[in-house]
Amino acid sequence: MSICVVCRKLLIVQIEEEEEEDEQIEGSMRVEASGSFTTVPDDVHLSCGCHFHWQCLLDAYTVTECPKCCSSLLSISSISEQQVLCTLRNEGGVQENLDILPLLTEEGYLNAFPNERKCRAFLEFCREGDIEAIVDLLQDDDDNSDDSSQSTDVLRYQDPVGAMHSGLHIAILAQRVNVAWLLLLLASRLPLEQFPAEIRQTTEQTGIKRGNQDSKTDVRSLTDDEGRAY
């Protein structure tokens, strides 16, 4: 079996499995979790031939060259975009010709700017249409900041490695209509009476409100790197 070129260990990792055990107590049922470990593959096989654990690769990667042998990892896709292809083996099985360049770029950016993790999580929630997670994130900002502008910055954050897309850009491109309405309610000057009752009800139930927008950028005016606004 191959080994990781960084840590020189086998390309496996142990993960904990949770098994439920039912125990009858005085006519009621109690469920307990019993943890056990299983071994699964953890192998990123790059086009140069080197093998890495996923975390070892993330920790060592800085540019589009193999951190071990310095071979170029870049290739060009059928639509003329740069890619870094690998064969990935993990608990999900085997994925051949997997482009990991977006993941490497994202992790590299977060390593350089760790304070932006929350903003980038917000963008992912917008992409997934997860309104509950968005609300929780904004409420967490309010709970942990004396200055409510922190959550406003999240609402207006633009992705410097993702075409300068804002949460609104992403929600519209992903056709997450309710997320788009929520962002417009919280970070635009669109009259409240124009919003669907469902969105107004969501904000009333969760306690998040539109603040004074007079001195703030209307989220509809934010442009991506092609000059598009929504």
PDB file of C-alpha atoms in Angstrom:
ATOM      1  CA  MET A   1       0.000   0.000   0.000  1.00  0.00           C
ATOM      2  CA  SER A   2       1.197   3.531  -0.827  1.00  0.00           C
ATOM      3  CA  ILE A   3       1.980   6.018   1.915  1.00  0.00           C
ATOM      4  CA  CYS A   4       1.483   9.766   2.269  1.00  0.00           C
ATOM      5  CA  VAL A   5       4.536  11.613   0.949  1.00  0.00           C
ATOM      6  CA  VAL A   6       4.245  14.191   3.752  1.00  0.00           C
ATOM      7  CA  CYS A   7       3.735  12.234   6.981  1.00  0.00           C
ATOM      8  CA  ARG A   8       4.957   8.848   5.666  1.00  0.00           C
ATOM      9  CA  LYS A   9       1.917   7.071   7.127  1.00  0.00           C
ATOM     10  CA  LEU A  10      -0.543   4.689   5.498  1.00  0.00           C
ATOM     11  CA  LEU A  11      -3.293   6.312   3.456  1.00  0.00           C
ATOM     12  CA  ILE A  12      -6.064   5.462   5.873  1.00  0.00           C
ATOM     13  CA  VAL A  13      -7.885   7.244   8.667  1.00  0.00           C
ATOM     14  CA  GLN A  14      -9.930   6.060  11.607  1.00  0.00           C
ATOM     15  CA  ILE A  15     -13.430   7.425  12.011  1.00  0.00           C
ATOM     16  CA  GLU A  16     -15.830   6.847  14.848  1.00  0.00           C
ATOM     17  CA  GLU A  17     -19.056   5.002  14.251  1.00  0.00           C
ATOM     18  CA  GLU A  18     -22.016   5.563  16.518  1.00  0.00           C
ATOM     19  CA  GLU A  19     -24.225   2.605  17.266  1.00  0.00           C
ATOM     20  CA  GLU A  20     -27.473   2.988  19.121  1.00  0.00           C
ATOM     21  CA  GLU A  21     -28.165   0.626  21.987  1.00  0.00           C
ATOM     22  CA  ASP A  22     -31.675   0.352  23.378  1.00  0.00           C
ATOM     23  CA  GLU A  23     -32.026  -0.184  27.108  1.00  0.00           C
ATOM     24  CA  GLN A  24     -35.356  -0.844  28.796  1.00  0.00           C
ATOM     25  CA  ILE A  25     -35.705   1.094  32.069  1.00  0.00           C
ATOM     26  CA  GLU A  26     -38.911   1.038  34.120  1.00  0.00           C
ATOM     27  CA  GLY A  27     -41.163   0.721  31.137  1.00  0.00           C
ATOM     28  CA  SER A  28     -39.408   3.426  29.119  1.00  0.00           C
ATOM     29  CA  MET A  29     -36.768   3.170  26.415  1.00  0.00           C
ATOM     30  CA  ARG A  30     -33.384   4.869  26.729  1.00  0.00           C
ATOM     31  CA  VAL A  31     -31.107   5.143  23.697  1.00  0.00           C
ATOM     32  CA  GLU A  32     -27.374   5.248  24.284  1.00  0.00           C
ATOM     33  CA  ALA A  33     -24.591   5.814  21.758  1.00  0.00           C
ATOM     34  CA  SER A  34     -21.807   3.264  21.695  1.00  0.00           C
ATOM     35  CA  GLY A  35     -18.743   4.495  19.818  1.00  0.00           C
ATOM     36  CA  SER A  36     -16.467   2.229  17.813  1.00  0.00           C
ATOM     37  CA  PHE A  37     -13.832   2.975  15.218  1.00  0.00           C
ATOM     38  CA  THR A  38     -13.501   1.845  11.640  1.00  0.00           C
ATOM     39  CA  THR A  39     -10.690   2.363   9.144  1.00  0.00           C
ATOM     40  CA  VAL A  40     -11.419   4.008   5.787  1.00  0.00           C
ATOM     41  CA  PRO A  41      -9.215   5.134   2.864  1.00  0.00           C
ATOM     42  CA  ASP A  42      -7.821   8.673   2.831  1.00  0.00           C
ATOM     43  CA  ASP A  43      -5.852   8.930  -0.392  1.00  0.00           C
ATOM     44  CA  VAL A  44      -5.450  11.852  -2.776  1.00  0.00           C
ATOM     45  CA  HIS A  45      -3.504  10.506  -5.770  1.00  0.00           C
ATOM     46  CA  LEU A  46      -2.278  13.449  -7.846  1.00  0.00           C
ATOM     47  CA  SER A  47      -1.506  13.409 -11.548  1.00  0.00           C
ATOM     48  CA  CYS A  48       2.252  13.518 -10.788  1.00  0.00           C
ATOM     49  CA  GLY A  49       1.966  10.181  -8.994  1.00  0.00           C
ATOM     50  CA  CYS A  50       2.331  11.441  -5.419  1.00  0.00           C
ATOM     51  CA  HIS A  51      -0.112  10.347  -2.734  1.00  0.00           C
ATOM     52  CA  PHE A  52      -1.332  12.531   0.139  1.00  0.00           C
ATOM     53  CA  HIS A  53      -3.767  12.405   2.997  1.00  0.00           C
ATOM     54  CA  TRP A  54      -6.372  15.085   2.290  1.00  0.00           C
ATOM     55  CA  GLN A  55      -5.387  17.187   5.305  1.00  0.00           C
ATOM     56  CA  CYS A  56      -1.678  16.756   4.589  1.00  0.00           C
ATOM     57  CA  LEU A  57      -2.260  18.092   1.083  1.00  0.00           C
ATOM     58  CA  LEU A  58      -4.243  21.072   2.371  1.00  0.00           C
ATOM     59  CA  ASP A  59      -1.542  21.893   4.909  1.00  0.00           C
ATOM     60  CA  ALA A  60       1.265  21.699   2.317  1.00  0.00           C
ATOM     61  CA  TYR A  61      -0.435  23.172  -0.769  1.00  0.00           C
ATOM     62  CA  THR A  62       0.392  26.755  -1.750  1.00  0.00           C
ATOM     63  CA  VAL A  63       0.519  26.905  -5.551  1.00  0.00           C
ATOM     64  CA  THR A  64      -0.565  24.700  -8.441  1.00  0.00           C
ATOM     65  CA  GLU A  65       2.466  22.459  -8.074  1.00  0.00           C
ATOM     66  CA  CYS A  66       2.875  19.235  -6.135  1.00  0.00           C
ATOM     67  CA  PRO A  67       4.175  20.159  -2.657  1.00  0.00           C
ATOM     68  CA  LYS A  68       6.483  17.138  -2.793  1.00  0.00           C
ATOM     69  CA  CYS A  69       7.935  16.788  -6.310  1.00  0.00           C
ATOM     70  CA  CYS A  70       7.122  20.316  -7.598  1.00  0.00           C
ATOM     71  CA  SER A  71       5.506  18.980 -10.789  1.00  0.00           C
ATOM     72  CA  SER A  72       2.805  21.203 -12.288  1.00  0.00           C
ATOM     73  CA  LEU A  73      -0.660  19.894 -11.462  1.00  0.00           C
ATOM     74  CA  LEU A  74      -2.586  22.134 -13.808  1.00  0.00           C
ATOM     75  CA  SER A  75      -4.429  20.936 -16.866  1.00  0.00           C
ATOM     76  CA  ILE A  76      -7.052  22.568 -19.070  1.00  0.00           C
ATOM     77  CA  SER A  77     -10.632  21.313 -19.128  1.00  0.00           C
ATOM     78  CA  SER A  78     -12.842  20.861 -22.177  1.00  0.00           C
ATOM     79  CA  ILE A  79     -14.305  24.314 -21.511  1.00  0.00           C
ATOM     80  CA  SER A  80     -10.836  25.900 -21.345  1.00  0.00           C
ATOM     81  CA  GLU A  81     -10.746  26.265 -17.560  1.00  0.00           C
ATOM     82  CA  GLN A  82      -7.829  25.386 -15.306  1.00  0.00           C
ATOM     83  CA  GLN A  83      -8.193  22.231 -13.240  1.00  0.00           C
ATOM     84  CA  VAL A  84      -6.240  20.007 -10.866  1.00  0.00           C
ATOM     85  CA  LEU A  85      -7.308  16.416 -11.389  1.00  0.00           C
ATOM     86  CA  CYS A  86      -6.777  13.571  -8.965  1.00  0.00           C
ATOM     87  CA  THR A  87      -8.089  10.199  -7.949  1.00  0.00           C
ATOM     88  CA  LEU A  88      -9.705  10.476  -4.542  1.00  0.00           C
ATOM     89  CA  ARG A  89     -10.295   7.455  -2.330  1.00  0.00           C
ATOM     90  CA  ASN A  90     -12.208   7.965   0.905  1.00  0.00           C
ATOM     91  CA  GLU A  91     -15.165   6.596   2.844  1.00  0.00           C
ATOM     92  CA  GLY A  92     -17.429   7.568  -0.064  1.00  0.00           C
ATOM     93  CA  GLY A  93     -15.597   5.331  -2.535  1.00  0.00           C
ATOM     94  CA  VAL A  94     -13.336   6.166  -5.479  1.00  0.00           C
ATOM     95  CA  GLN A  95     -13.652   9.310  -7.591  1.00  0.00           C
ATOM     96  CA  GLU A  96     -11.446   9.438 -10.662  1.00  0.00           C
ATOM     97  CA  ASN A  97     -10.531  12.602 -12.562  1.00  0.00           C
ATOM     98  CA  LEU A  98     -11.897  14.762  -9.752  1.00  0.00           C
ATOM     99  CA  ASP A  99     -11.111  18.460 -10.060  1.00  0.00           C
ATOM    100  CA  ILE A 100      -9.968  19.643  -6.622  1.00  0.00           C
ATOM    101  CA  LEU A 101      -8.706  23.074  -7.697  1.00  0.00           C
ATOM    102  CA  PRO A 102     -11.824  24.892  -6.333  1.00  0.00           C
ATOM    103  CA  LEU A 103     -11.404  23.189  -2.947  1.00  0.00           C
ATOM    104  CA  LEU A 104      -7.670  23.898  -2.824  1.00  0.00           C
ATOM    105  CA  THR A 105      -8.263  27.529  -3.766  1.00  0.00           C
ATOM    106  CA  GLU A 106     -10.951  27.895  -1.110  1.00  0.00           C
ATOM    107  CA  GLU A 107      -8.862  26.316   1.633  1.00  0.00           C
ATOM    108  CA  GLY A 108      -5.808  28.318   0.649  1.00  0.00           C
ATOM    109  CA  TYR A 109      -7.813  31.523   0.888  1.00  0.00           C
ATOM    110  CA  LEU A 110      -9.260  30.591   4.273  1.00  0.00           C
ATOM    111  CA  ASN A 111      -5.806  29.736   5.605  1.00  0.00           C
ATOM    112  CA  ALA A 112      -4.641  33.202   4.564  1.00  0.00           C
ATOM    113  CA  PHE A 113      -7.801  34.978   5.805  1.00  0.00           C
ATOM    114  CA  PRO A 114      -9.297  32.843   8.600  1.00  0.00           C
ATOM    115  CA  ASN A 115     -11.486  35.718   9.791  1.00  0.00           C
ATOM    116  CA  GLU A 116     -13.599  35.326   6.633  1.00  0.00           C
ATOM    117  CA  ARG A 117     -14.768  31.790   7.403  1.00  0.00           C
ATOM    118  CA  LYS A 118     -18.143  32.980   8.660  1.00  0.00           C
ATOM    119  CA  CYS A 119     -18.721  35.135   5.565  1.00  0.00           C
ATOM    120  CA  ARG A 120     -17.882  32.259   3.270  1.00  0.00           C
ATOM    121  CA  ALA A 121     -20.118  29.912   5.240  1.00  0.00           C
ATOM    122  CA  PHE A 122     -22.882  32.480   4.690  1.00  0.00           C
ATOM    123  CA  LEU A 123     -22.324  32.330   0.920  1.00  0.00           C
ATOM    124  CA  GLU A 124     -22.546  28.536   0.999  1.00  0.00           C
ATOM    125  CA  PHE A 125     -25.817  28.701   2.947  1.00  0.00           C
ATOM    126  CA  CYS A 126     -27.166  31.073   0.284  1.00  0.00           C
ATOM    127  CA  ARG A 127     -26.136  28.600  -2.420  1.00  0.00           C
ATOM    128  CA  GLU A 128     -27.839  25.728  -0.582  1.00  0.00           C
ATOM    129  CA  GLY A 129     -30.993  27.705   0.188  1.00  0.00           C
ATOM    130  CA  ASP A 130     -30.610  27.086   3.929  1.00  0.00           C
ATOM    131  CA  ILE A 131     -32.607  29.939   5.438  1.00  0.00           C
ATOM    132  CA  GLU A 132     -32.450  28.477   8.954  1.00  0.00           C
ATOM    133  CA  ALA A 133     -28.645  28.401   8.857  1.00  0.00           C
ATOM    134  CA  ILE A 134     -28.525  31.967   7.514  1.00  0.00           C
ATOM    135  CA  VAL A 135     -30.776  33.188  10.321  1.00  0.00           C
ATOM    136  CA  ASP A 136     -28.703  31.336  12.939  1.00  0.00           C
ATOM    137  CA  LEU A 137     -25.487  32.858  11.576  1.00  0.00           C
ATOM    138  CA  LEU A 138     -26.907  36.390  11.630  1.00  0.00           C
ATOM    139  CA  GLN A 139     -28.291  35.923  15.145  1.00  0.00           C
ATOM    140  CA  ASP A 140     -24.908  34.613  16.284  1.00  0.00           C
ATOM    141  CA  ASP A 141     -23.307  37.774  14.916  1.00  0.00           C
ATOM    142  CA  ASP A 142     -25.772  39.887  16.879  1.00  0.00           C
ATOM    143  CA  ASP A 143     -25.194  37.895  20.074  1.00  0.00           C
ATOM    144  CA  ASN A 144     -21.389  38.143  19.865  1.00  0.00           C
ATOM    145  CA  SER A 145     -20.903  41.677  18.648  1.00  0.00           C
ATOM    146  CA  ASP A 146     -21.589  45.014  20.324  1.00  0.00           C
ATOM    147  CA  ASP A 147     -21.726  46.527  16.828  1.00  0.00           C
ATOM    148  CA  SER A 148     -24.565  45.221  14.663  1.00  0.00           C
ATOM    149  CA  SER A 149     -22.624  46.239  11.533  1.00  0.00           C
ATOM    150  CA  GLN A 150     -20.827  42.872  11.693  1.00  0.00           C
ATOM    151  CA  SER A 151     -23.908  41.022  10.402  1.00  0.00           C
ATOM    152  CA  THR A 152     -24.395  43.747   7.777  1.00  0.00           C
ATOM    153  CA  ASP A 153     -20.883  43.050   6.495  1.00  0.00           C
ATOM    154  CA  VAL A 154     -21.850  39.398   6.121  1.00  0.00           C
ATOM    155  CA  LEU A 155     -24.934  40.360   4.128  1.00  0.00           C
ATOM    156  CA  ARG A 156     -22.824  42.490   1.796  1.00  0.00           C
ATOM    157  CA  TYR A 157     -19.744  40.278   1.632  1.00  0.00           C
ATOM    158  CA  GLN A 158     -18.428  39.625  -1.895  1.00  0.00           C
ATOM    159  CA  ASP A 159     -16.335  36.588  -2.757  1.00  0.00           C
ATOM    160  CA  PRO A 160     -12.874  37.691  -3.984  1.00  0.00           C
ATOM    161  CA  VAL A 161     -12.107  34.207  -5.330  1.00  0.00           C
ATOM    162  CA  GLY A 162     -15.615  33.608  -6.679  1.00  0.00           C
ATOM    163  CA  ALA A 163     -16.259  36.334  -9.268  1.00  0.00           C
ATOM    164  CA  MET A 164     -17.026  38.893  -6.513  1.00  0.00           C
ATOM    165  CA  HIS A 165     -20.441  37.336  -6.029  1.00  0.00           C
ATOM    166  CA  SER A 166     -22.498  38.467  -3.060  1.00  0.00           C
ATOM    167  CA  GLY A 167     -25.018  36.297  -1.256  1.00  0.00           C
ATOM    168  CA  LEU A 168     -27.733  37.849  -3.421  1.00  0.00           C
ATOM    169  CA  HIS A 169     -25.844  36.998  -6.626  1.00  0.00           C
ATOM    170  CA  ILE A 170     -25.427  33.414  -5.462  1.00  0.00           C
ATOM    171  CA  ALA A 171     -29.032  32.999  -4.325  1.00  0.00           C
ATOM    172  CA  ILE A 172     -30.373  34.255  -7.671  1.00  0.00           C
ATOM    173  CA  LEU A 173     -27.956  32.172  -9.747  1.00  0.00           C
ATOM    174  CA  ALA A 174     -28.869  29.084  -7.681  1.00  0.00           C
ATOM    175  CA  GLN A 175     -32.578  29.940  -7.963  1.00  0.00           C
ATOM    176  CA  ARG A 176     -32.985  30.164  -4.191  1.00  0.00           C
ATOM    177  CA  VAL A 177     -35.925  32.541  -4.347  1.00  0.00           C
ATOM    178  CA  ASN A 178     -36.738  32.708  -0.634  1.00  0.00           C
ATOM    179  CA  VAL A 179     -33.099  33.376   0.240  1.00  0.00           C
ATOM    180  CA  ALA A 180     -33.003  36.217  -2.291  1.00  0.00           C
ATOM    181  CA  TRP A 181     -36.153  37.731  -0.760  1.00  0.00           C
ATOM    182  CA  LEU A 182     -34.675  37.430   2.742  1.00  0.00           C
ATOM    183  CA  LEU A 183     -31.456  39.204   1.736  1.00  0.00           C
ATOM    184  CA  LEU A 184     -33.424  41.949   0.010  1.00  0.00           C
ATOM    185  CA  LEU A 185     -35.544  42.429   3.114  1.00  0.00           C
ATOM    186  CA  LEU A 186     -32.508  42.718   5.380  1.00  0.00           C
ATOM    187  CA  ALA A 187     -30.090  44.650   3.184  1.00  0.00           C
ATOM    188  CA  SER A 188     -31.990  46.734   0.623  1.00  0.00           C
ATOM    189  CA  ARG A 189     -34.338  49.719   0.566  1.00  0.00           C
ATOM    190  CA  LEU A 190     -37.088  47.820  -1.235  1.00  0.00           C
ATOM    191  CA  PRO A 191     -40.417  48.760   0.434  1.00  0.00           C
ATOM    192  CA  LEU A 192     -41.499  46.138   2.953  1.00  0.00           C
ATOM    193  CA  GLU A 193     -45.004  45.884   1.530  1.00  0.00           C
ATOM    194  CA  GLN A 194     -43.519  44.383  -1.654  1.00  0.00           C
ATOM    195  CA  PHE A 195     -42.246  41.286   0.165  1.00  0.00           C
ATOM    196  CA  PRO A 196     -44.097  37.954   0.312  1.00  0.00           C
ATOM    197  CA  ALA A 197     -45.938  37.350   3.586  1.00  0.00           C
ATOM    198  CA  GLU A 198     -43.902  34.179   4.153  1.00  0.00           C
ATOM    199  CA  ILE A 199     -40.619  36.114   4.238  1.00  0.00           C
ATOM    200  CA  ARG A 200     -41.984  38.816   6.539  1.00  0.00           C
ATOM    201  CA  GLN A 201     -43.303  36.098   8.828  1.00  0.00           C
ATOM    202  CA  THR A 202     -39.885  34.402   8.929  1.00  0.00           C
ATOM    203  CA  THR A 203     -38.172  37.574  10.078  1.00  0.00           C
ATOM    204  CA  GLU A 204     -40.886  38.293  12.655  1.00  0.00           C
ATOM    205  CA  GLN A 205     -40.672  34.790  14.110  1.00  0.00           C
ATOM    206  CA  THR A 206     -36.869  34.778  14.341  1.00  0.00           C
ATOM    207  CA  GLY A 207     -36.472  38.345  15.546  1.00  0.00           C
ATOM    208  CA  ILE A 208     -34.077  39.479  12.813  1.00  0.00           C
ATOM    209  CA  LYS A 209     -34.960  42.904  11.487  1.00  0.00           C
ATOM    210  CA  ARG A 210     -34.013  45.323   8.771  1.00  0.00           C
ATOM    211  CA  GLY A 211     -31.899  48.046  10.298  1.00  0.00           C
ATOM    212  CA  ASN A 212     -31.653  51.629   9.128  1.00  0.00           C
ATOM    213  CA  GLN A 213     -30.396  51.445   5.538  1.00  0.00           C
ATOM    214  CA  ASP A 214     -29.782  55.155   4.934  1.00  0.00           C
ATOM    215  CA  SER A 215     -25.981  54.996   5.288  1.00  0.00           C
ATOM    216  CA  LYS A 216     -25.526  51.479   3.942  1.00  0.00           C
ATOM    217  CA  THR A 217     -25.015  50.079   0.466  1.00  0.00           C
ATOM    218  CA  ASP A 218     -28.176  48.613  -1.005  1.00  0.00           C
ATOM    219  CA  VAL A 219     -27.345  44.950  -1.675  1.00  0.00           C
ATOM    220  CA  ARG A 220     -28.972  45.298  -5.111  1.00  0.00           C
ATOM    221  CA  SER A 221     -26.190  47.674  -6.181  1.00  0.00           C
ATOM    222  CA  LEU A 222     -23.329  45.263  -5.504  1.00  0.00           C
ATOM    223  CA  THR A 223     -21.680  44.260  -8.785  1.00  0.00           C
ATOM    224  CA  ASP A 224     -19.696  41.125  -9.593  1.00  0.00           C
ATOM    225  CA  ASP A 225     -16.474  41.090 -11.600  1.00  0.00           C
ATOM    226  CA  GLU A 226     -18.491  41.354 -14.819  1.00  0.00           C
ATOM    227  CA  GLY A 227     -20.374  44.403 -13.598  1.00  0.00           C
ATOM    228  CA  ARG A 228     -23.650  42.554 -12.979  1.00  0.00           C
ATOM    229  CA  ALA A 229     -26.009  43.642 -10.194  1.00  0.00           C
ATOM    230  CA  TYR A 230     -29.399  42.244  -9.228  1.00  0.00           C
TER     231      TYR A 230
END
